[in-house]
CSV table of C-alpha atoms in Angstrom, one decimal:
chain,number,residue,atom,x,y,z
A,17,UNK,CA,78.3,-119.7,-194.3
A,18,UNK,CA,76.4,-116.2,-193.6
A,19,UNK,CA,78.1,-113.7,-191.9
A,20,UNK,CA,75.6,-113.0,-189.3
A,21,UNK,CA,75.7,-115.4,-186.2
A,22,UNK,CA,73.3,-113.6,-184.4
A,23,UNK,CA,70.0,-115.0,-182.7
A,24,UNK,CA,67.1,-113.1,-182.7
A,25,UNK,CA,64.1,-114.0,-180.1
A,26,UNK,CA,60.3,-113.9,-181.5
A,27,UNK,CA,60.3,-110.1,-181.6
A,28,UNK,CA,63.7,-109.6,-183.3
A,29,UNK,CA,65.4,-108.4,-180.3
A,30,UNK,CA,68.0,-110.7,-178.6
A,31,UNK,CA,67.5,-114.0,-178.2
A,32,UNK,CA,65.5,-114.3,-175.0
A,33,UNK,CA,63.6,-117.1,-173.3
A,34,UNK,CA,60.9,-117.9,-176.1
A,35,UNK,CA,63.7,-118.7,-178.3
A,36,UNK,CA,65.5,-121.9,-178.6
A,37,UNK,CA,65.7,-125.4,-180.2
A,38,UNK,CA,65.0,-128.8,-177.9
A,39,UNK,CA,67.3,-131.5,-177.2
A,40,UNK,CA,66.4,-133.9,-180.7
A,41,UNK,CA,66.6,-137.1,-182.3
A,42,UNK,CA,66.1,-137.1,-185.5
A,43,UNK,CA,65.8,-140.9,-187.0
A,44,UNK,CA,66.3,-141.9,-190.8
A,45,UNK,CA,66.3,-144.9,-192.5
A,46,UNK,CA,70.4,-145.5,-192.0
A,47,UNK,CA,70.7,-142.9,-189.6
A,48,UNK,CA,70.3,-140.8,-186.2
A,49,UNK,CA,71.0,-137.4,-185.7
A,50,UNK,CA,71.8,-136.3,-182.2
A,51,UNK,CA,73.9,-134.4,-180.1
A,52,UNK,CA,77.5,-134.8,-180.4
A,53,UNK,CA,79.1,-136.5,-177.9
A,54,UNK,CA,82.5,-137.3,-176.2
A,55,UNK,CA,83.3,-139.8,-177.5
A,56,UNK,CA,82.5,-138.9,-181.6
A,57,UNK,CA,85.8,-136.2,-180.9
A,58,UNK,CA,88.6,-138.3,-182.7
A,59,UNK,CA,86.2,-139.2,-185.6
A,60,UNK,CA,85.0,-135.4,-186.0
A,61,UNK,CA,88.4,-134.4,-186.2
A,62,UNK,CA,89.6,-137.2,-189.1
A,63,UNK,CA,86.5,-136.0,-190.8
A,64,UNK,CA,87.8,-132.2,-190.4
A,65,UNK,CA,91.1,-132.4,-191.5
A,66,UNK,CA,89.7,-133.9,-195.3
A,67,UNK,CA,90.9,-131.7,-198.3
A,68,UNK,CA,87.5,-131.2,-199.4
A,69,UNK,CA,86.6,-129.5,-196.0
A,70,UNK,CA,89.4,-127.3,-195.8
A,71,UNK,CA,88.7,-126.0,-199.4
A,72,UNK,CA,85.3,-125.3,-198.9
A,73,UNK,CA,84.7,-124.2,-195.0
A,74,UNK,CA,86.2,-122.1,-192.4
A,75,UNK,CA,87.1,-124.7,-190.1
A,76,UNK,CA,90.7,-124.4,-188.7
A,77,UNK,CA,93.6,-126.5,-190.8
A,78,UNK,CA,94.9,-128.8,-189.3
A,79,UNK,CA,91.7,-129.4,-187.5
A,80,UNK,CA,93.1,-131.0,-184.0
A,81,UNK,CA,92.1,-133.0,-181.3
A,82,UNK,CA,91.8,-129.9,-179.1
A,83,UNK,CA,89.5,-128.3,-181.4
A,84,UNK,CA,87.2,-131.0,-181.9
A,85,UNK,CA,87.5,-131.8,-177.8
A,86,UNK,CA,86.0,-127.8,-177.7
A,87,UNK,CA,83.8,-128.6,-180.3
A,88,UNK,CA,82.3,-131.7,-178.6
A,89,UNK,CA,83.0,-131.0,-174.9
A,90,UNK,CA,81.1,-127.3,-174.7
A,91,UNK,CA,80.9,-125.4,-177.7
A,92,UNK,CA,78.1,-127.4,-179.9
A,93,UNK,CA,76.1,-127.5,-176.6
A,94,UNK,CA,76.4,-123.3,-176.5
A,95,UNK,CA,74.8,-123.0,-180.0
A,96,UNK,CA,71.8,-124.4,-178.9
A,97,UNK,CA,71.8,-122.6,-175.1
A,98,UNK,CA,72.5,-119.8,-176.4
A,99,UNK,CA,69.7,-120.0,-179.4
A,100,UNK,CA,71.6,-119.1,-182.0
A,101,UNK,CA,71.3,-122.5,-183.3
A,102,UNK,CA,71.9,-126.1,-183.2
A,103,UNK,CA,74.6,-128.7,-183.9
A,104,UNK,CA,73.7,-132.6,-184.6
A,105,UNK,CA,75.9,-135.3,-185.5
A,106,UNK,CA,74.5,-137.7,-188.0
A,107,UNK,CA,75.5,-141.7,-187.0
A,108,UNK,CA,74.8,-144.9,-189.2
A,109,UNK,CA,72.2,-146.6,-187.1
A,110,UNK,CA,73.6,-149.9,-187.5
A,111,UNK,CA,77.5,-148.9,-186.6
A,112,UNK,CA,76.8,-146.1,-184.7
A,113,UNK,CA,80.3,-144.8,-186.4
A,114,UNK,CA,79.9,-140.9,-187.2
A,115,UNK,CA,79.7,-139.9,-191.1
A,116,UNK,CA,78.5,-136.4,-190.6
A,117,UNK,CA,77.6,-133.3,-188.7
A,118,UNK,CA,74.8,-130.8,-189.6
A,119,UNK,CA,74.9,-127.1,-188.1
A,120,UNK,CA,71.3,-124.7,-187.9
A,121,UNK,CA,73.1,-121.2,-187.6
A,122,UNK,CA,72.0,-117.6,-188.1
A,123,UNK,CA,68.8,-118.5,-186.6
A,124,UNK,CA,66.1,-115.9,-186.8
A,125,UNK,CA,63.1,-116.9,-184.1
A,126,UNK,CA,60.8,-113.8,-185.4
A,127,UNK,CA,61.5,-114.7,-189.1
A,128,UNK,CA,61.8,-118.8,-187.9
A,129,UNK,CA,64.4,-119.1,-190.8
A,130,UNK,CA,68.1,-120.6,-190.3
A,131,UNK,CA,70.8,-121.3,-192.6
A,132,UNK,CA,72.0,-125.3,-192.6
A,133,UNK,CA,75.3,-126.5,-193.3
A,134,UNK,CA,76.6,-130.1,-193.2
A,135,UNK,CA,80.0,-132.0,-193.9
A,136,UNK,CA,80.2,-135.9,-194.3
A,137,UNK,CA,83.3,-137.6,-194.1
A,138,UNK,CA,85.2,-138.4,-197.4
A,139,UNK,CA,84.6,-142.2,-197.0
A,140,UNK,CA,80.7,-141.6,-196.6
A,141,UNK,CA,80.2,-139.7,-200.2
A,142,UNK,CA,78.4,-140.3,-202.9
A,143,UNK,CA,75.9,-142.5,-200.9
A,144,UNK,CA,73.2,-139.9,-200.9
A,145,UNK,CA,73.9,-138.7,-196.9
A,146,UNK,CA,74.0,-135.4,-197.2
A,147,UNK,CA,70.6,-135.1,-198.8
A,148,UNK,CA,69.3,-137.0,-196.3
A,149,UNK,CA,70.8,-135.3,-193.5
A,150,UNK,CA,69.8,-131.9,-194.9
A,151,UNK,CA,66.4,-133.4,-196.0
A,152,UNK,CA,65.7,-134.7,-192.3
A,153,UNK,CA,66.3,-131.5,-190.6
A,154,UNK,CA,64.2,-130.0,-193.4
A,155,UNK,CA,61.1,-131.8,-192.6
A,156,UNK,CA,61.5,-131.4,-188.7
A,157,UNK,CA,62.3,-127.7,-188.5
A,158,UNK,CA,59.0,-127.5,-191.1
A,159,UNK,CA,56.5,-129.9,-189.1
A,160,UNK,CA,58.0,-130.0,-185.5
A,161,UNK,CA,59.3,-126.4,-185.3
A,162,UNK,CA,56.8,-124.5,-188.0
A,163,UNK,CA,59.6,-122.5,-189.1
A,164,UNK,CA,59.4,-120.7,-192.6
A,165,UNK,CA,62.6,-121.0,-194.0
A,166,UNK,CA,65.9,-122.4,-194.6
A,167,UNK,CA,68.8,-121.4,-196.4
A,168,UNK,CA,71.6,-123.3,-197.6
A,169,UNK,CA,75.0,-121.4,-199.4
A,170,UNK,CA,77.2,-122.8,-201.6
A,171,UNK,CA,80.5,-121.4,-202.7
A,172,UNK,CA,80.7,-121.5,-206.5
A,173,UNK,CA,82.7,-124.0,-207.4
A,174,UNK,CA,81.0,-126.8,-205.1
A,175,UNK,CA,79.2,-128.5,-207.3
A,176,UNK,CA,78.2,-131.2,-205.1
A,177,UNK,CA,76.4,-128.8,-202.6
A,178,UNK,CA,74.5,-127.6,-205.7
A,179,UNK,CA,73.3,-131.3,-206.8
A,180,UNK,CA,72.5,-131.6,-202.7
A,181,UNK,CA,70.6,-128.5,-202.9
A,182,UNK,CA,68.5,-128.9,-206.3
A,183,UNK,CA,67.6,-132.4,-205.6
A,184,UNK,CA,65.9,-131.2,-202.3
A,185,UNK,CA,63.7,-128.6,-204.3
A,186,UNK,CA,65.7,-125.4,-203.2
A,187,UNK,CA,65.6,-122.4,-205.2
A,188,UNK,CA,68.7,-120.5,-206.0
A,189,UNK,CA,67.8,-117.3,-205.4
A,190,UNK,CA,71.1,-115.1,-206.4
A,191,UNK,CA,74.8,-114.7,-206.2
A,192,UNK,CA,76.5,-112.9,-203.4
A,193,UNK,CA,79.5,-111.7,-205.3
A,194,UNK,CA,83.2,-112.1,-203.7
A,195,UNK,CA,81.8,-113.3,-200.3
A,196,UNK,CA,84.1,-116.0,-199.5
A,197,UNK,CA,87.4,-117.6,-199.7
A,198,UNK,CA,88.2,-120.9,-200.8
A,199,UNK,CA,91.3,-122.5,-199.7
A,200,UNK,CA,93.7,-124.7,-201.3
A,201,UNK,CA,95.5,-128.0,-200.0
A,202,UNK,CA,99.1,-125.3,-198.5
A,203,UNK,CA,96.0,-122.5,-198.2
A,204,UNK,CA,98.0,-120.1,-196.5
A,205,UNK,CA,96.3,-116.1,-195.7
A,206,UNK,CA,97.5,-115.0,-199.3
A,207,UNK,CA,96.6,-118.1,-201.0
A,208,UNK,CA,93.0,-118.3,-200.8
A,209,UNK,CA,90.7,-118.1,-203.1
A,210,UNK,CA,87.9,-115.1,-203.0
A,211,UNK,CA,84.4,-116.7,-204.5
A,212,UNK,CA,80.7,-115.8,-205.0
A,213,UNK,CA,78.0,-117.5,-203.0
A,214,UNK,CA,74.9,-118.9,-204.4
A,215,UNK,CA,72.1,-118.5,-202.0
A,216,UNK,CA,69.4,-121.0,-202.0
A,217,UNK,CA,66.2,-121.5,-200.3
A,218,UNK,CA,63.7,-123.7,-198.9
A,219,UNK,CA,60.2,-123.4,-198.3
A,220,UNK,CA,57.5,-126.4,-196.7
A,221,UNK,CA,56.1,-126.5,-200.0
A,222,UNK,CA,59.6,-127.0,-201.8
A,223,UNK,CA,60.3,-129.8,-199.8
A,224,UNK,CA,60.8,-133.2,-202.2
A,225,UNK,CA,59.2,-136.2,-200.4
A,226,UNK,CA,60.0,-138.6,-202.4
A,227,UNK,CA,62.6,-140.8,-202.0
A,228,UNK,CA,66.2,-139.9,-202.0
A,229,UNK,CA,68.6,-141.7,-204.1
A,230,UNK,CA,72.3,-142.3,-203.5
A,231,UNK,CA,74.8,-140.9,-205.6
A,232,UNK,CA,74.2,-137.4,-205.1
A,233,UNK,CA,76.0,-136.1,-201.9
């Protein structure tokens, strides 16, 4: 949710060839994160198109087959290319049916810091996901990728991304003031919302290890 997408390479210039993040798996307990693929469009868009999504991201409403067809077909791929970040979908191992998507963004190589966002779908909550998701990511960009730091922001009034944050040991570190909108259910331009942001942070040494309970996505 910054409002910087831009990459920076390892001396802060444009991202160049040193920069980048590699084609991952990331395994879990009950899930796999990986590239999105074709066929995870329809469920991407049902999972898009929640009330809970539209009131907290900027994702288009209604979120449409053709977007999520972009999304899937060329645009997740182009984050990564193009190293300003990366874009996994996170599948139950035992269904392989989608219940999330996780998106490294605002990716600084010199700084190796990157803000994470994820979204679950409405029938996956409250079974701890998102902490999982997050907290997998987490421990990869910290061991695999050595990178510094990660950022997560939260609009005020999401309480749930603050429990998601706090139970993964980030630190709240301030309040951007009026820096985003919130939308409602017939959000239209002069209906939304403005809010504050709380910015939080994560360090290697924040990182909880222990295990994550459900409940708290």
């Amino acid at each position: 949710m910054s409002s910087s997408d831009t990459a920076t390479g390892p001396s802060g210039s444009a991202a160049g060839s040193a920069c980048g993040f590699p084609d991952i798996t990331i395994n879990t307990d009950r899930l796999v994160l990986r590239a999105l693929e074709p066929e995870d469009a329809p469920a991407l868009a049902e999972m898009l198109n929640d009330e809970l999504v539209h009131q907290w991201t900027t994702v288009p409403h209604p979120y449409t087959a053709a977007d999520a067809h972009a999304w899937v077909h060329g645009r997740a791929a182009r984050e990564r290319d193009s190293c300003r970040g990366l874009v996994l979908g996170a599948v139950e191992f035992l269904t392989q049916r989608l219940i999330g998507t996780v998106r490294l963004r605002a990716t600084d190589w010199r700084l190796r810091s990157t803000e994470a966002q994820v979204v679950v779908a409405p029938w996956a909550r409250g079974e701890g996901y998102a902490g999982e998701i997050v907290h997998a990511v987490a421990q990869w960009l910290f061991e695999d990728q050595k990178f510094e730091r990660m950022e997560l922001r939260t609009a005020a009034g999401n309480t749930p991304a603050q429990q998601v944050a706090q139970k993964l040991g980030a630190i709240s570190e301030g309040v951007l003031r009026s820096s985003w909108l919130v939308r409602g259910a017939d959000a239209t331009p002069d209906r939304e919302t403005r809010s504050d942001l709380i910015v939080w942070s994560l360090l290697p040494e924040d990182l909880l290890v222990e295990d994550l309970e459900p409940g708290w996505s």
